[in-house]
PDB file of C-alpha atoms in Angstrom:
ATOM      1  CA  UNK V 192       2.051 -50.977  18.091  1.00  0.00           C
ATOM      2  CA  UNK V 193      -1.233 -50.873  16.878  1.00  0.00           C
ATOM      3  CA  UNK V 194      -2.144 -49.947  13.522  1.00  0.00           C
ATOM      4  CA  UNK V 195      -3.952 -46.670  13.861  1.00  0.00           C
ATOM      5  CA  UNK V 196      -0.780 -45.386  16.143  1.00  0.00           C
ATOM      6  CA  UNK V 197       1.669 -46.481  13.098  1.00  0.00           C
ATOM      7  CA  UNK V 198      -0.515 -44.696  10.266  1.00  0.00           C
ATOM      8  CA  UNK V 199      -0.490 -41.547  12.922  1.00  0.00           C
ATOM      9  CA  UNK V 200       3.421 -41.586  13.090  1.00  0.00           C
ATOM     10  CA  UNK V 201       3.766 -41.798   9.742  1.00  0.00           C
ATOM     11  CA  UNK V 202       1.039 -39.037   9.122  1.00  0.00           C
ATOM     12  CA  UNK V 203       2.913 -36.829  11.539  1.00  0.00           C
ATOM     13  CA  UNK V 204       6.291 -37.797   9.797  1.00  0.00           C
ATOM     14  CA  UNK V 205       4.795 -36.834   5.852  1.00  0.00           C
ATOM     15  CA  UNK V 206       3.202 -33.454   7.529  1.00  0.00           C
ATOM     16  CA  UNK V 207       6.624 -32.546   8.720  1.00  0.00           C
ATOM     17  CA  UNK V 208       8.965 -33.811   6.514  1.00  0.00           C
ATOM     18  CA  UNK V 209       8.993 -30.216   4.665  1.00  0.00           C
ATOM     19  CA  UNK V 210       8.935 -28.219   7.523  1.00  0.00           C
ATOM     20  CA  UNK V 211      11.856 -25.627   7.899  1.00  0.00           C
ATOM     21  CA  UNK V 212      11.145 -24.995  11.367  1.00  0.00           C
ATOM     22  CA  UNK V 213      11.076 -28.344  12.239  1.00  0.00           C
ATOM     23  CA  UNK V 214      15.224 -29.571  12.230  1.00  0.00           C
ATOM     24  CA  UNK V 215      16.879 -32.797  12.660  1.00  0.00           C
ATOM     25  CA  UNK V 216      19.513 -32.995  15.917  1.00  0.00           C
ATOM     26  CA  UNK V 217      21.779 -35.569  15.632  1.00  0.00           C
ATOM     27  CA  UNK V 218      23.762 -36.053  18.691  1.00  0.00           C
ATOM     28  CA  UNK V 219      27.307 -35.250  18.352  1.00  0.00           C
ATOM     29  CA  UNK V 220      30.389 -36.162  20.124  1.00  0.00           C
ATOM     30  CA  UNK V 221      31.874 -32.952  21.290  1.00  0.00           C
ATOM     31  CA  UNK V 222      35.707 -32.281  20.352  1.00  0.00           C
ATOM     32  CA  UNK V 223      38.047 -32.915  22.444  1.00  0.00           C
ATOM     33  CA  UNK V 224      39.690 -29.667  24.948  1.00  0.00           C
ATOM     34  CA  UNK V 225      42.520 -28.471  23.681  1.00  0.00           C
ATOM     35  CA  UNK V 226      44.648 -26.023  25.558  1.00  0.00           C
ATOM     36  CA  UNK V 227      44.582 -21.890  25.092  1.00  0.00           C
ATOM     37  CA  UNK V 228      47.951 -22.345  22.861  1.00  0.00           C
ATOM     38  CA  UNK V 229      46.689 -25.158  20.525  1.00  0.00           C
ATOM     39  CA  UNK V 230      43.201 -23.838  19.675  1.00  0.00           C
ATOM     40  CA  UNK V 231      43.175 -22.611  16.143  1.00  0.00           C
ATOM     41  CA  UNK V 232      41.360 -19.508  15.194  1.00  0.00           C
ATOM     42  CA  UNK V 233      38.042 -19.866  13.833  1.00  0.00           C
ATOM     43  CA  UNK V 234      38.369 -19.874  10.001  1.00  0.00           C
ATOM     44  CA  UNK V 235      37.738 -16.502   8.307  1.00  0.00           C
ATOM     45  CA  UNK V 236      35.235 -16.802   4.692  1.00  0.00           C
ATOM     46  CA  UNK V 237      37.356 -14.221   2.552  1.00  0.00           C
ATOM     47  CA  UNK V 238      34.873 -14.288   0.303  1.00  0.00           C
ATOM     48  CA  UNK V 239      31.369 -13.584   2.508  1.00  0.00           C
ATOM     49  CA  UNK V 240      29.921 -10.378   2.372  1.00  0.00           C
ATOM     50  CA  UNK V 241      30.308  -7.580   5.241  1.00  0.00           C
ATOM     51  CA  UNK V 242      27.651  -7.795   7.073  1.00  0.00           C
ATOM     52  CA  UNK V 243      24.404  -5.631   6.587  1.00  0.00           C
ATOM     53  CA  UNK V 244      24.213  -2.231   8.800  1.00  0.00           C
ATOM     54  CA  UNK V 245      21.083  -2.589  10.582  1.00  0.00           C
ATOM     55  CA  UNK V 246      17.863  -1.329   9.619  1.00  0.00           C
ATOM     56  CA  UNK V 247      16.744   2.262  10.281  1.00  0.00           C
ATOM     57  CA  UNK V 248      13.607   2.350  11.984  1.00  0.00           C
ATOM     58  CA  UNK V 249      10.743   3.697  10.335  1.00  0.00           C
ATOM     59  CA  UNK V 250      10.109   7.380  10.179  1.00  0.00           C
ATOM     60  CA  UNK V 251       7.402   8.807  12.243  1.00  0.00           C
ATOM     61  CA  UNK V 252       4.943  11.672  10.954  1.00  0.00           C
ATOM     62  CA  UNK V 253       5.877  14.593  13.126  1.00  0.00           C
ATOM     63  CA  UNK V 254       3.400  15.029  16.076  1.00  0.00           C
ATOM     64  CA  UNK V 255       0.775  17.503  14.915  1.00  0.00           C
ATOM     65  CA  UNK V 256      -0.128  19.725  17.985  1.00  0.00           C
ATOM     66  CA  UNK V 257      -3.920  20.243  18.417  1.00  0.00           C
ATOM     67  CA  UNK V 258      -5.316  23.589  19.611  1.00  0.00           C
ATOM     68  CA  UNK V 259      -5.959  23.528  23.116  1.00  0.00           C
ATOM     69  CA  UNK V 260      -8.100  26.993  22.625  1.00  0.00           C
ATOM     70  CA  UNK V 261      -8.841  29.097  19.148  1.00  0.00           C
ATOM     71  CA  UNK V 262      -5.930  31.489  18.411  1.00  0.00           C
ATOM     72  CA  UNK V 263      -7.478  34.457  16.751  1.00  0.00           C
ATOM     73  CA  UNK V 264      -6.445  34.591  12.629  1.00  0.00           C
ATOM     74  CA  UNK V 265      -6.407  38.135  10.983  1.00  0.00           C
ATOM     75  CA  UNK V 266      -4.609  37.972   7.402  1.00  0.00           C
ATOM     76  CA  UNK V 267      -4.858  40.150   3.984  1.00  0.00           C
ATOM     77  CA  UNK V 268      -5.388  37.177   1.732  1.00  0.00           C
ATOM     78  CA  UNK V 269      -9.010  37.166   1.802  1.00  0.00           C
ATOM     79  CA  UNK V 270     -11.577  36.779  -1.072  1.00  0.00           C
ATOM     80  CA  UNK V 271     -14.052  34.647  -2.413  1.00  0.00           C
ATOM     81  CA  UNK V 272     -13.527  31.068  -4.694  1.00  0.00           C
ATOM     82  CA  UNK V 273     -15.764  29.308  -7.026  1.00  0.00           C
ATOM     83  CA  UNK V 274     -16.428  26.128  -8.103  1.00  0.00           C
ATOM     84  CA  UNK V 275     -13.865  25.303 -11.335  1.00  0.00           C
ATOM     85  CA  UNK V 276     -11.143  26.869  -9.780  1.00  0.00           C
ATOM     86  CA  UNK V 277      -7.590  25.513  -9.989  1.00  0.00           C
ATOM     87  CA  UNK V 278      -5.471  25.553  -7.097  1.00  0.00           C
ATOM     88  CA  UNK V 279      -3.159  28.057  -8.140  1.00  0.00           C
ATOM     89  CA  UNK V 280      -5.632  30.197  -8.735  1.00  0.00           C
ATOM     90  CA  UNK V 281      -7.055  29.561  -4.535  1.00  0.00           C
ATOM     91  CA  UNK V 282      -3.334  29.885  -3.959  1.00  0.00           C
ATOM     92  CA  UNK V 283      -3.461  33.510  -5.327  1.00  0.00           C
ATOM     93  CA  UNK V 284      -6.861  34.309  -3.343  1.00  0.00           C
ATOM     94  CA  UNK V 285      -5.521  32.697   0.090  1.00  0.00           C
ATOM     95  CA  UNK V 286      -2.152  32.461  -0.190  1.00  0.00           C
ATOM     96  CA  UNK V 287      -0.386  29.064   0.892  1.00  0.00           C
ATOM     97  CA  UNK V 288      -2.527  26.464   2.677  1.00  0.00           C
ATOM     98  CA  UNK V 289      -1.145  24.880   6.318  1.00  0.00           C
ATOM     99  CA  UNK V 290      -1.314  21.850   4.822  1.00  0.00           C
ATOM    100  CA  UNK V 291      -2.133  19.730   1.554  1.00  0.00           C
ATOM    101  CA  UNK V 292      -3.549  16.335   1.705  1.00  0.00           C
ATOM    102  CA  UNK V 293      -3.593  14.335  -1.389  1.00  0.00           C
ATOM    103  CA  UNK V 294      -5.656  11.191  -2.334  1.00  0.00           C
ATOM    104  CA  UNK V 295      -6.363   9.569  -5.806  1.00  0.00           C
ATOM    105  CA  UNK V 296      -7.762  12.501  -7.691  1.00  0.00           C
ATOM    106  CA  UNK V 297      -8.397  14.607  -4.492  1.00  0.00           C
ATOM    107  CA  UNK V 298      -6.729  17.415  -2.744  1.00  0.00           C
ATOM    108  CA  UNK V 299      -8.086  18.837   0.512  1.00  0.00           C
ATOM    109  CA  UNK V 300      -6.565  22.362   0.536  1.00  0.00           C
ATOM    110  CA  UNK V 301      -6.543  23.173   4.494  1.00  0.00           C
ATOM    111  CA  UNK V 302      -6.393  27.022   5.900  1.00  0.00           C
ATOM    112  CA  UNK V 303      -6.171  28.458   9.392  1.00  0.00           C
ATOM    113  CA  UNK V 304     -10.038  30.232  10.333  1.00  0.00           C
ATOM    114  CA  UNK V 305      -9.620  30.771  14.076  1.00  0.00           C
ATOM    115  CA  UNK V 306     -11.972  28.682  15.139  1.00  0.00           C
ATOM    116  CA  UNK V 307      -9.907  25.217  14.388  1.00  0.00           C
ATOM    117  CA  UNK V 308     -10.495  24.095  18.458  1.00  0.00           C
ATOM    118  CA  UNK V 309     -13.766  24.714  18.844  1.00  0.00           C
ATOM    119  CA  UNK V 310     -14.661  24.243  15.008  1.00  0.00           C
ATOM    120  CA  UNK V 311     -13.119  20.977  15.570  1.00  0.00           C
ATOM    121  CA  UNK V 312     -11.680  21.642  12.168  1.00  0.00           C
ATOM    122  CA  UNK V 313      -9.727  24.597   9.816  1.00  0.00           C
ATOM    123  CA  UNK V 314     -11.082  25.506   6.877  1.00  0.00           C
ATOM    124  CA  UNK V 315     -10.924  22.934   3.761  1.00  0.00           C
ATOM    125  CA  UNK V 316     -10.851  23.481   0.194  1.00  0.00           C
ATOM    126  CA  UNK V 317     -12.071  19.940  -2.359  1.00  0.00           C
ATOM    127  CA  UNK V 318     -10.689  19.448  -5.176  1.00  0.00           C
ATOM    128  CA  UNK V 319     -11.460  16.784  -7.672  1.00  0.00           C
ATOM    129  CA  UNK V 320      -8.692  16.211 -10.960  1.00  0.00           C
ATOM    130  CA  UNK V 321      -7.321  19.856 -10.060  1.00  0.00           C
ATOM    131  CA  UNK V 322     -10.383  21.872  -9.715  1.00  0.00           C
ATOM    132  CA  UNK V 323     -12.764  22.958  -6.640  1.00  0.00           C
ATOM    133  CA  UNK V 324     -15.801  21.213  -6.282  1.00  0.00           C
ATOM    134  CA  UNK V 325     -16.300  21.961  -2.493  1.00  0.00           C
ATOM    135  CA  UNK V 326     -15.463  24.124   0.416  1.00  0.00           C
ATOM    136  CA  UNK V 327     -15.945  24.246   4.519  1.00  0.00           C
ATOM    137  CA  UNK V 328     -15.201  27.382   5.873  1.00  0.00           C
ATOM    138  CA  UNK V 329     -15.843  28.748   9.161  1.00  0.00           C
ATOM    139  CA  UNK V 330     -13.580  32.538   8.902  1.00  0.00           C
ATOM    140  CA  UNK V 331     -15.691  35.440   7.500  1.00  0.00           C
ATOM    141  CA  UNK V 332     -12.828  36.538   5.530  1.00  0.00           C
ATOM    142  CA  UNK V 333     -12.869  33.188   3.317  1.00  0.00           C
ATOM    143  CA  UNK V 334     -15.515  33.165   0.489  1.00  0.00           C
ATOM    144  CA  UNK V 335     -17.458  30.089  -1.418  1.00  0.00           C
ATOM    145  CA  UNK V 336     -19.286  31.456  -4.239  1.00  0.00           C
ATOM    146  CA  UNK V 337     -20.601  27.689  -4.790  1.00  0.00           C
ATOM    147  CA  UNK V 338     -22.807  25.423  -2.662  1.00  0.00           C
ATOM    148  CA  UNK V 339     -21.105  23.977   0.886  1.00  0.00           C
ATOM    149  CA  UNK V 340     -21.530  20.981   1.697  1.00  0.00           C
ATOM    150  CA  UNK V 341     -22.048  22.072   5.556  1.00  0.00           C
ATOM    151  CA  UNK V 342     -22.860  26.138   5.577  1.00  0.00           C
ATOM    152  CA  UNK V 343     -22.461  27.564   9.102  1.00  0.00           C
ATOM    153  CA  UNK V 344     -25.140  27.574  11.258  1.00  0.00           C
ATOM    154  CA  UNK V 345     -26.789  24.584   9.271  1.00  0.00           C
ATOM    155  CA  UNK V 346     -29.313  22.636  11.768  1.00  0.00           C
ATOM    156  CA  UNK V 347     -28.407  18.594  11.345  1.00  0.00           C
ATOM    157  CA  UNK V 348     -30.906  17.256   8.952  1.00  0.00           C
ATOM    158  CA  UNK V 349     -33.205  14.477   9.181  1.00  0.00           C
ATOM    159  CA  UNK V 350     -37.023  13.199   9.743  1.00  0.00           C
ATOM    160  CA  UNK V 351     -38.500  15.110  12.420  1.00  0.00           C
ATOM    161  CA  UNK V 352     -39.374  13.084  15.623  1.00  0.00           C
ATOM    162  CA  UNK V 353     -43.118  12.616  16.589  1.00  0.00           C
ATOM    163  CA  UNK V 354     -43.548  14.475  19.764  1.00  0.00           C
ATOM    164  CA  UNK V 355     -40.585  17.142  19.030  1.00  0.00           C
ATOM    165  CA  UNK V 356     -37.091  17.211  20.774  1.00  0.00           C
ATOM    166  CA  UNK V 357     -38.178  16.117  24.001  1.00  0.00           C
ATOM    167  CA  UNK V 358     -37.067  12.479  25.924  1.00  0.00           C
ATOM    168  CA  UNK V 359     -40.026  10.191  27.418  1.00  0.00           C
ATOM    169  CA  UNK V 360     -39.127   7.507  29.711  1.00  0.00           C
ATOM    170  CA  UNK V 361     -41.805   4.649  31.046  1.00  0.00           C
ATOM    171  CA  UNK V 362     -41.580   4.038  34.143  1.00  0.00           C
ATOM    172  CA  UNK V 363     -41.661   0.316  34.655  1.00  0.00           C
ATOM    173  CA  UNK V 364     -44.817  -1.069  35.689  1.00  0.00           C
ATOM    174  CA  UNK V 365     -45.597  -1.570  38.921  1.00  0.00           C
ATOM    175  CA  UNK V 366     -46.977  -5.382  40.234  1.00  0.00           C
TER     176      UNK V 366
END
């Protein structure tokens, strides 16, 4: 063999020497066939563990259904919140939210308006550390005394375009 073949085998050899995945086989002789009365049990470790019940797979959120058309909402609990408020105190305006989200030192406070399909949303109450510093609501019976962040009826906002809302194509040139 040449040299730079050797130093490769024994490069190869050093890079998977610790390998687990990698095993020695060493051939073995296989025992000799004994008949059905002679063959010994296979040896039972009194002292191993039971083995482990298998895993349980992992639990699933429970399918959400999404509106397929708005559901008209009619309730008593209606009234108007302000900006400070805890959310016990929106709990005694509204009553119980559908649902509570929590993240860090958020909590999105989330109540039925009616409109959730084509809304795209229902209505949502911020809070920051406890206290509301935000609301999106779409059903005249829920009130925000403070600033929305997105009022109904808002137009998007943005630079205006030069030449208005309307679409000019060029036509390509012509040889």
């Amino acid at each position: 063999m040449r040299r730079s073949t050797l130093l490769m085998c024994a490069l190869l050899t050093i890079a998977t020497s610790g390998c687990k995945q990698i095993q020695r086989v060493r051939p073995t002789q296989p025992a000799p066939a004994l008949p059905d009365t002679q063959r010994a049990a296979p040896p039972q470790d009194v002292a191993a563990p039971p083995p482990s019940p298998p895993k349980k797979p992992a639990r699933q959120a429970p399918a959400v259904p999404l509106p397929a058309r708005d559901v008209p909402y009619n309730s008593r609990d209606t009234g108007t919140i302000s900006p400070g408020m805890s959310e016990r105190e929106v709990y005694s305006v509204w009553g119980p939210p559908i649902a509570v989200r929590r993240q860090g030192d958020m909590t999105y406070l989330y109540y039925p308006n009616g409109c959730e399909y084509t809304c795209g949303t229902a209505d949502v109450v911020f809070l920051q550390t406890g206290q509301v510093v935000d609301a999106v609501l779409r059903w005249p019976g829920h009130g925000y005394s403070g600033q929305s962040s997105s009022p109904f009826a808002t137009p998007p906002h943005g630079p205006a375009r030069p030449g208005g809302d309307t679409l000019t194509v060029k036509s390509p040139s012509t040889p």
